[in-house]
mmCIF file of C-alpha atoms and ligand atoms in Angstrom:
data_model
loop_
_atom_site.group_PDB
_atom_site.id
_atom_site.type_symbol
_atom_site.label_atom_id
_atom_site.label_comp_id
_atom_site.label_asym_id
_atom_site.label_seq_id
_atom_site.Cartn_x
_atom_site.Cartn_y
_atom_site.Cartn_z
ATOM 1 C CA UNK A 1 106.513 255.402 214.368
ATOM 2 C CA UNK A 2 102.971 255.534 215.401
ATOM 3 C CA UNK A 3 103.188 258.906 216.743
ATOM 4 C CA UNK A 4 104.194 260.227 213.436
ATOM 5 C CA UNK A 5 101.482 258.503 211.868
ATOM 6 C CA UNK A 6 98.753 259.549 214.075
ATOM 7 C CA UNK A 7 100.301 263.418 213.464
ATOM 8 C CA UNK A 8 100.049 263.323 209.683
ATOM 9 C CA UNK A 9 96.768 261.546 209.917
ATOM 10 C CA UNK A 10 95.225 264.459 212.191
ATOM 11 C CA UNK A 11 96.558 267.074 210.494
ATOM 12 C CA UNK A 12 95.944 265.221 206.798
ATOM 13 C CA UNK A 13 100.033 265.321 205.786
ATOM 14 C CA UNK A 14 100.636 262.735 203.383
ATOM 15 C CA UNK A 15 104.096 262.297 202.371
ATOM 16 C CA UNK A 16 106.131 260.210 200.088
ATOM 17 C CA UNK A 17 109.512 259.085 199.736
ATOM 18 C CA UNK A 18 112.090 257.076 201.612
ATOM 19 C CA UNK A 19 112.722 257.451 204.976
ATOM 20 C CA UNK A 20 110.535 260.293 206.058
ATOM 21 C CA UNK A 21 111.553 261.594 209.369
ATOM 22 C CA UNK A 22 109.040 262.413 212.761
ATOM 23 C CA UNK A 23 106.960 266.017 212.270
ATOM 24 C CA UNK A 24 108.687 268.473 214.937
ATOM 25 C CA UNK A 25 105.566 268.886 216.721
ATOM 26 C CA UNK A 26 107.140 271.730 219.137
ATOM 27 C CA UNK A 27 109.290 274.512 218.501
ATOM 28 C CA UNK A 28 111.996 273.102 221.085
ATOM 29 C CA UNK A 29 112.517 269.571 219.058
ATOM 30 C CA UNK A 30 113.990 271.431 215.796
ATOM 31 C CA UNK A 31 116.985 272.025 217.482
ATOM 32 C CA UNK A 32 116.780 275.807 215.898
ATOM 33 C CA UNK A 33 119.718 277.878 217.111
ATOM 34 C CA UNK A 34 118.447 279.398 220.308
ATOM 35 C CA UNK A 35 118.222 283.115 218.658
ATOM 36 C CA UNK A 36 115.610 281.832 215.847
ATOM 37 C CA UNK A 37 113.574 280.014 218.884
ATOM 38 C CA UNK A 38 113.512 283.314 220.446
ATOM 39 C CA UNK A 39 111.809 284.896 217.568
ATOM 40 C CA UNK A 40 109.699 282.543 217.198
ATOM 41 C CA UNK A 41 108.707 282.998 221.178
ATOM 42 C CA UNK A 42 108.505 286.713 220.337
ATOM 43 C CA UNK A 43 106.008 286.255 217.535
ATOM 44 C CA UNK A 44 104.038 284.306 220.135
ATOM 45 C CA UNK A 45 103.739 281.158 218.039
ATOM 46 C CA UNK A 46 102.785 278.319 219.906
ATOM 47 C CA UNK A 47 103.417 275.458 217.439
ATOM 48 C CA UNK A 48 104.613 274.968 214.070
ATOM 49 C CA UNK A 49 101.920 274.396 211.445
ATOM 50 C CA UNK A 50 101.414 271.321 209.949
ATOM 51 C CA UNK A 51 103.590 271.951 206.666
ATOM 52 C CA UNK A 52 106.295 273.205 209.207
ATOM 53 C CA UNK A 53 106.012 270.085 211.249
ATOM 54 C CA UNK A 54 106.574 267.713 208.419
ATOM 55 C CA UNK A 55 108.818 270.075 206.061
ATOM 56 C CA UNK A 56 111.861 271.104 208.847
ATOM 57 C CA UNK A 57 113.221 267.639 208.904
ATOM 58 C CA UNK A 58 113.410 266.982 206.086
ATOM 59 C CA UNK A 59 114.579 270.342 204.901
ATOM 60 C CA UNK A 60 117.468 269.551 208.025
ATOM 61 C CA UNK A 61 118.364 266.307 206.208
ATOM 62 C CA UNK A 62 119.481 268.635 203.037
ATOM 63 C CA UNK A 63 117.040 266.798 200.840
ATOM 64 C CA UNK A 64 115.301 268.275 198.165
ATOM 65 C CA UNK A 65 111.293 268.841 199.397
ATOM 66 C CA UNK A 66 107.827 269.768 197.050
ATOM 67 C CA UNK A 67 105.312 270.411 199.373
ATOM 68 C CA UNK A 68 102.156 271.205 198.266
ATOM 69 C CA UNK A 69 99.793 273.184 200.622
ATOM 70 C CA UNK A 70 96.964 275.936 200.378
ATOM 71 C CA UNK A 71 98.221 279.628 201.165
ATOM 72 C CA UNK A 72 98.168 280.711 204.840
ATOM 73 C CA UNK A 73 99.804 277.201 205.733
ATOM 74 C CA UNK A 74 103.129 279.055 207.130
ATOM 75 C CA UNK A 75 105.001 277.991 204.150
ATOM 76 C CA UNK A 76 107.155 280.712 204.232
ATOM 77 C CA UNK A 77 109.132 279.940 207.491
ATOM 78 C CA UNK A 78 108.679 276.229 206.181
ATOM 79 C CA UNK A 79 111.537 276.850 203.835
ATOM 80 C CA UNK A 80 113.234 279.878 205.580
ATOM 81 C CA UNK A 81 113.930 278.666 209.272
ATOM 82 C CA UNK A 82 115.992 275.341 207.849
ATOM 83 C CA UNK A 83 117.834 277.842 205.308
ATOM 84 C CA UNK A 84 118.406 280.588 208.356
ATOM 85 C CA UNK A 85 120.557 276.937 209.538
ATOM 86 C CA UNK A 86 121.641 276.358 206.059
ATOM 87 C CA UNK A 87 123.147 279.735 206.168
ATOM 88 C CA UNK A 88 124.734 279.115 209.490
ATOM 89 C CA UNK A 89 126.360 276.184 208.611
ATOM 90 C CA UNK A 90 127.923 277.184 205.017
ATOM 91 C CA UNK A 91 129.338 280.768 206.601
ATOM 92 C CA UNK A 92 129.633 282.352 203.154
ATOM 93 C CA UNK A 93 130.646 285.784 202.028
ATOM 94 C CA UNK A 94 127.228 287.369 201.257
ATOM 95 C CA UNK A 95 129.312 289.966 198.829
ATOM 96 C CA UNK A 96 130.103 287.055 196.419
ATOM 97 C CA UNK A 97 126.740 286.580 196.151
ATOM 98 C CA UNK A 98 123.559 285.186 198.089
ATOM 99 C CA UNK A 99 123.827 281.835 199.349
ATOM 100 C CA UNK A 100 119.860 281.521 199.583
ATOM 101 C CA UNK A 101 117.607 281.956 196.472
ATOM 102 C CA UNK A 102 114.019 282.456 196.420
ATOM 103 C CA UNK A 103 112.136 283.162 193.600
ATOM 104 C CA UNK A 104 108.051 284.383 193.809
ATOM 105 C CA UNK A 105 105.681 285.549 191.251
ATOM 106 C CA UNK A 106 104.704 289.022 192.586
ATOM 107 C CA UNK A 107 106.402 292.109 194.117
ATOM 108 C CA UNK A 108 103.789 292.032 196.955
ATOM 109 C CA UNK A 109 104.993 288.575 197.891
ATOM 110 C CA UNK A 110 108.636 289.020 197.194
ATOM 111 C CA UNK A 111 107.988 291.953 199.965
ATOM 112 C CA UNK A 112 106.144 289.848 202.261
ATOM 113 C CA UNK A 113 108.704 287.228 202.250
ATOM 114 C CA UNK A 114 111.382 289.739 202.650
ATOM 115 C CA UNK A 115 109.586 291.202 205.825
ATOM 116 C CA UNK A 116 109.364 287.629 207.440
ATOM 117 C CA UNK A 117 113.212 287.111 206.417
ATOM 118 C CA UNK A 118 114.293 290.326 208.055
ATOM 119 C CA UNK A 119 112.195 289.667 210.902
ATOM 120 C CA UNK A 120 113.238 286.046 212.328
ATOM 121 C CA UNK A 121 116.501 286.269 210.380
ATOM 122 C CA UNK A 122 117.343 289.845 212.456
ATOM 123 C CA UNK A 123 119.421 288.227 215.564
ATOM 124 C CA UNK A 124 120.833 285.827 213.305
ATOM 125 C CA UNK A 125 122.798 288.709 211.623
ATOM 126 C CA UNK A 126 121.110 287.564 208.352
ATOM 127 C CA UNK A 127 120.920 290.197 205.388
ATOM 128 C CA UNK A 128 118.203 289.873 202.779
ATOM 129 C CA UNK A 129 117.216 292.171 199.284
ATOM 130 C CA UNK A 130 114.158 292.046 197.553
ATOM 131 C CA UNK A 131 114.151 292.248 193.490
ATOM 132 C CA UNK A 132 110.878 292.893 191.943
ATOM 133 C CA UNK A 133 109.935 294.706 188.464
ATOM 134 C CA UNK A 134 107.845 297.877 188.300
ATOM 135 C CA UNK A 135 110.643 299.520 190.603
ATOM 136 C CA UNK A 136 113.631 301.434 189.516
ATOM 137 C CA UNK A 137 116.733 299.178 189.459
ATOM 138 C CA UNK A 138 118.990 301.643 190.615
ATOM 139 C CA UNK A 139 118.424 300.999 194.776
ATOM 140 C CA UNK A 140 118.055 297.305 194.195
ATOM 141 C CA UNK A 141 121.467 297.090 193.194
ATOM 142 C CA UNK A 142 123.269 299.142 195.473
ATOM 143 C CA UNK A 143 120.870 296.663 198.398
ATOM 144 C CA UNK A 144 122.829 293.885 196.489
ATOM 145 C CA UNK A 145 126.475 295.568 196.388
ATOM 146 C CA UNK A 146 126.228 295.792 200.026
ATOM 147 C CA UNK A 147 125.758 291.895 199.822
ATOM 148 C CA UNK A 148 122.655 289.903 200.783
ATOM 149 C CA UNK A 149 122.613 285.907 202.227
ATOM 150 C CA UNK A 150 119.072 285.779 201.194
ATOM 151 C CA UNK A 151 118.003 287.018 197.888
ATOM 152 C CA UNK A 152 114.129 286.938 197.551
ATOM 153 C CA UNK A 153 112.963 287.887 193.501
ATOM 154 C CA UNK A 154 110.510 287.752 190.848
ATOM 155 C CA UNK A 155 112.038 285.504 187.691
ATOM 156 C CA UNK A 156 111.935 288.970 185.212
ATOM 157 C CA UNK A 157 113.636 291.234 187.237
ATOM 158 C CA UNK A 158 116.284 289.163 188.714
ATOM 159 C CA UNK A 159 116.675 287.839 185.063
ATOM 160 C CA UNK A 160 117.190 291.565 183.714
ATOM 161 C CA UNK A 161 119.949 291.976 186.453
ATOM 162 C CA UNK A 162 121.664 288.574 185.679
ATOM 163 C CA UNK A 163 121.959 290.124 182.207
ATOM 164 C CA UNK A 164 123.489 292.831 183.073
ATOM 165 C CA UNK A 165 126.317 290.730 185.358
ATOM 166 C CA UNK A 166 125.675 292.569 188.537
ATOM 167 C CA UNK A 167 124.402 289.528 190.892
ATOM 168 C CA UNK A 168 126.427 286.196 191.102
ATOM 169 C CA UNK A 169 124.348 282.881 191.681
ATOM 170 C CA UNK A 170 127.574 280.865 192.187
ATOM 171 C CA UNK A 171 127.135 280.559 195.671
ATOM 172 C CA UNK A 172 123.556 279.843 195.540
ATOM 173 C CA UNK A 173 122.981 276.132 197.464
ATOM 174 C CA UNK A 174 119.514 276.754 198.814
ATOM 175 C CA UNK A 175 116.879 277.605 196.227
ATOM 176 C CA UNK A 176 113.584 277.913 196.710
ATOM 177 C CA UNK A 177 110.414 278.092 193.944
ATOM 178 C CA UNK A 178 107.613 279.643 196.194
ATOM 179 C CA UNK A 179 104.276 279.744 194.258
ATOM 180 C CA UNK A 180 105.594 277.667 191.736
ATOM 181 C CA UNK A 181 102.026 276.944 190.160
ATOM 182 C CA UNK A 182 100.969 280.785 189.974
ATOM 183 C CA UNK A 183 104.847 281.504 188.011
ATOM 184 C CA UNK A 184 104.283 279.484 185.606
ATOM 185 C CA UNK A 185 100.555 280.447 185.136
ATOM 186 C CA UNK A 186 102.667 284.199 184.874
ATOM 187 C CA UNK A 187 104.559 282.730 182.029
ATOM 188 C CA UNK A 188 108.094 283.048 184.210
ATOM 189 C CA UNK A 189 108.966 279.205 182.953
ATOM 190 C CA UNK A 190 111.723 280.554 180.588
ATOM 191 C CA UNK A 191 113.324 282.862 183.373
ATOM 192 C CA UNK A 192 113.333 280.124 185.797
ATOM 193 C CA UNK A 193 115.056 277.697 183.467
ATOM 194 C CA UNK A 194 117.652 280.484 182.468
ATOM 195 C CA UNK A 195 117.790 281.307 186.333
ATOM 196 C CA UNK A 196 118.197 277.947 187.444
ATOM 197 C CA UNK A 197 120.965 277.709 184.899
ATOM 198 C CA UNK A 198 123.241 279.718 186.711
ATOM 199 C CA UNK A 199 122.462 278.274 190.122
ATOM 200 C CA UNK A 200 125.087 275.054 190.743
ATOM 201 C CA UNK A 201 123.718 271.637 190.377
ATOM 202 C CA UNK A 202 125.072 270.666 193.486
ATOM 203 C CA UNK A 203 122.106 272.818 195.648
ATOM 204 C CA UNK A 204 119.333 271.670 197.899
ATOM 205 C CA UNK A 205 116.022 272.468 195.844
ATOM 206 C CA UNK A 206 112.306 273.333 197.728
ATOM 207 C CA UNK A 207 109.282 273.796 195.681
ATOM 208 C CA UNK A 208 105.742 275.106 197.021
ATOM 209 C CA UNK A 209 102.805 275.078 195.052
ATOM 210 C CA UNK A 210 98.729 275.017 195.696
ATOM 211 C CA UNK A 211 98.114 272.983 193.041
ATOM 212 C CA UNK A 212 100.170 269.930 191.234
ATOM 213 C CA UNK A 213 98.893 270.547 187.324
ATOM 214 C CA UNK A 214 101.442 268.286 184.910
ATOM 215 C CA UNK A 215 103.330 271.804 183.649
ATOM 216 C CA UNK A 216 104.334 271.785 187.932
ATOM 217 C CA UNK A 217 105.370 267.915 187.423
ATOM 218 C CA UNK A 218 107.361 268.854 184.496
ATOM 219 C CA UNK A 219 109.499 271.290 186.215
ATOM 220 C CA UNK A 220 109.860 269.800 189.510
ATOM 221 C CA UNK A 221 110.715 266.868 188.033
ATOM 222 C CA UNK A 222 113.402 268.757 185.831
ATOM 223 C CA UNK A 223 115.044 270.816 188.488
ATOM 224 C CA UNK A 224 114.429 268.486 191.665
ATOM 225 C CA UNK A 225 116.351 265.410 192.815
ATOM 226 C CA UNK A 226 114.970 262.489 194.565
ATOM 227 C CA UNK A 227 112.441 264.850 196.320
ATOM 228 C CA UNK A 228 110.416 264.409 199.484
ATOM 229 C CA UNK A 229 106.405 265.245 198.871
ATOM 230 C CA UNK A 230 104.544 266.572 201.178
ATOM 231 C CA UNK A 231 100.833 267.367 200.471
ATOM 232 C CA UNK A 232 99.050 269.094 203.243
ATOM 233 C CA UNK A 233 94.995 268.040 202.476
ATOM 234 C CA UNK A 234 93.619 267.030 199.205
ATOM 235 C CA UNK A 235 95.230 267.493 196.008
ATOM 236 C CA UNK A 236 94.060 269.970 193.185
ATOM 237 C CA UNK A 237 95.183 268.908 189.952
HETATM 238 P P1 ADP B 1 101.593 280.629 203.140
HETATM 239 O O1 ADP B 1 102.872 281.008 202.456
HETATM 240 O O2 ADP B 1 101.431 279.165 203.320
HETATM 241 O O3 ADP B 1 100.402 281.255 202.495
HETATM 242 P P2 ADP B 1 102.586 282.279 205.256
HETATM 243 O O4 ADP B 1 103.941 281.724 205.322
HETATM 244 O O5 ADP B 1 102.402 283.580 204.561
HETATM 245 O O6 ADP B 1 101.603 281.198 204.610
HETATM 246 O O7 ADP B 1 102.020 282.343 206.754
HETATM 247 C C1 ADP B 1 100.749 282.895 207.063
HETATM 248 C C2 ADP B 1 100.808 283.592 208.409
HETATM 249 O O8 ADP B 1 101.019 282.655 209.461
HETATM 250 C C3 ADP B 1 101.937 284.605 208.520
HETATM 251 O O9 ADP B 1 101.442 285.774 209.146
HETATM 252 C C4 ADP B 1 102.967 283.925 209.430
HETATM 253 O O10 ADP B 1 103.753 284.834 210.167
HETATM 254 C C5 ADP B 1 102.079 283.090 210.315
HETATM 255 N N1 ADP B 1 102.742 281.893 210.855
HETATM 256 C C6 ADP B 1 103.758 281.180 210.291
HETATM 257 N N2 ADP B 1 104.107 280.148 211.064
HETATM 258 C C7 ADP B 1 103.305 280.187 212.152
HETATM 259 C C8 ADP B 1 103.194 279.364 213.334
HETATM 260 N N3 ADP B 1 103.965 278.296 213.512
HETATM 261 N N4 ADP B 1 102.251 279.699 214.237
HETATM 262 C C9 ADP B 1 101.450 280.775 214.058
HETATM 263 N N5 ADP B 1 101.512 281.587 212.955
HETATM 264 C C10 ADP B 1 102.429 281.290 212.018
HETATM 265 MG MG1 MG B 2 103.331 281.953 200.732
#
């Protein structure tokens, strides 16, 4: 509708696909369970960001999503809010395994996301561990044996502790390549594909990058189907 329209246009979202739903403009037309909109109220946000706006449907819809946006765009409740729901509506065991998977290049950012998972995914009863390299393994698995629904990593490490069989990725059906660009700059291409592997084909797949170089086509294209984009301003190739 025109309303949609005039949103993207002012806040310079261009999307493709079919069938793009209306931006949430407001925090009350996600329909987020009430304990997530409180959160949100305690944070004292007054609006999603653009990326949120446009991303949350379609996230909602179960549809696979690349969305590429600078940093400091809110990306990171872009893809966690709709998989808080996601988590809400498979009810899984968390000790077979997480049913959320994110994967990031850097310890610093696997914390960061962690910290924003634990905070607006506290009243939601939602558990989350962090795997990162440079760290002793040691408390990073017994975080996992107590069983995590979101499991935020860097490729290496959680590639070192698939080796070893001590996480399952069976139940994984949200998975989520944050920083995709800057991993594969890293050289984690190999550990994603041997990552993504384990992870069930049948899985809802989000990718976030800055930039949209061809080695970023090549994998989205390989582990994405049918997927939304969503570019937030212009387009660095
Ligand atoms: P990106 O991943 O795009 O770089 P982040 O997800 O790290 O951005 O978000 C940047 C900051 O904005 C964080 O401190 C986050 O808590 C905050 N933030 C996220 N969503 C909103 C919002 N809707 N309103 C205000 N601040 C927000
Ligand atoms: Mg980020």
């Amino acid at each position: 509708g025109l309303s949609a329209e005039s949103y993207r246009h002012q806040h310079e979202i261009t999307v493709s696909g079919d069938d793009i739903p209306t931006p949430f403009t407001t925090f009350e037309s996600t329909g987020f369970p009430s304990e997530i909109l409180r959160e949100v109220h305690h944070a004292g946000f007054s609006a999603p960001t653009p990326i949120q706006a446009q991303t949350w449907p379609i996230a909602l819809q179960g549809r696979d999503i690349v969305a590429i946006a600078k940093t400091g765009s809110g990306k990171t409740l872009g893809y966690l809010m709709p998989g808080f729901v996601h988590l809400k509506r498979c009810r899984n065991n968390s000790q077979m395994g997480p049913t959320v998977l994110v994967l990031a290049p850097t310890r610093e950012l696997a914390t960061q996301i962690q910290d924003e998972a634990v905070k607006f995914g506290r009243s939601s009863r939602i558990s989350c561990t962090c795997l990162y390299g440079g760290a002793p393994k040691g408390p990073q698995l017994r975080d996992l044996d107590r069983g995590a629904d979101i499991v935020v990593a860097t490729p290496g490490r959680l590639n070192d502790i698939l080796e070893m069989r001590r996480i399952s990725l069976r139940q994984v059906s949200y998975l989520v390549l944050d920083e995709a660009d800057r991993m594969l700059d890293m050289g984690f291409e190999p550990q994603i594909r041997k990552i993504v592997k384990e992870v069930p084909a049948r899985r809802q797949t989000l990718m976030y990058t800055a930039t949209w170089p061809k080695e970023v086509r090549k994998i989205a294209a390989d582990l994405l189907v049918n997927p939304v984009q969503v570019n937030i301003g212009s387009i660095d190739e």
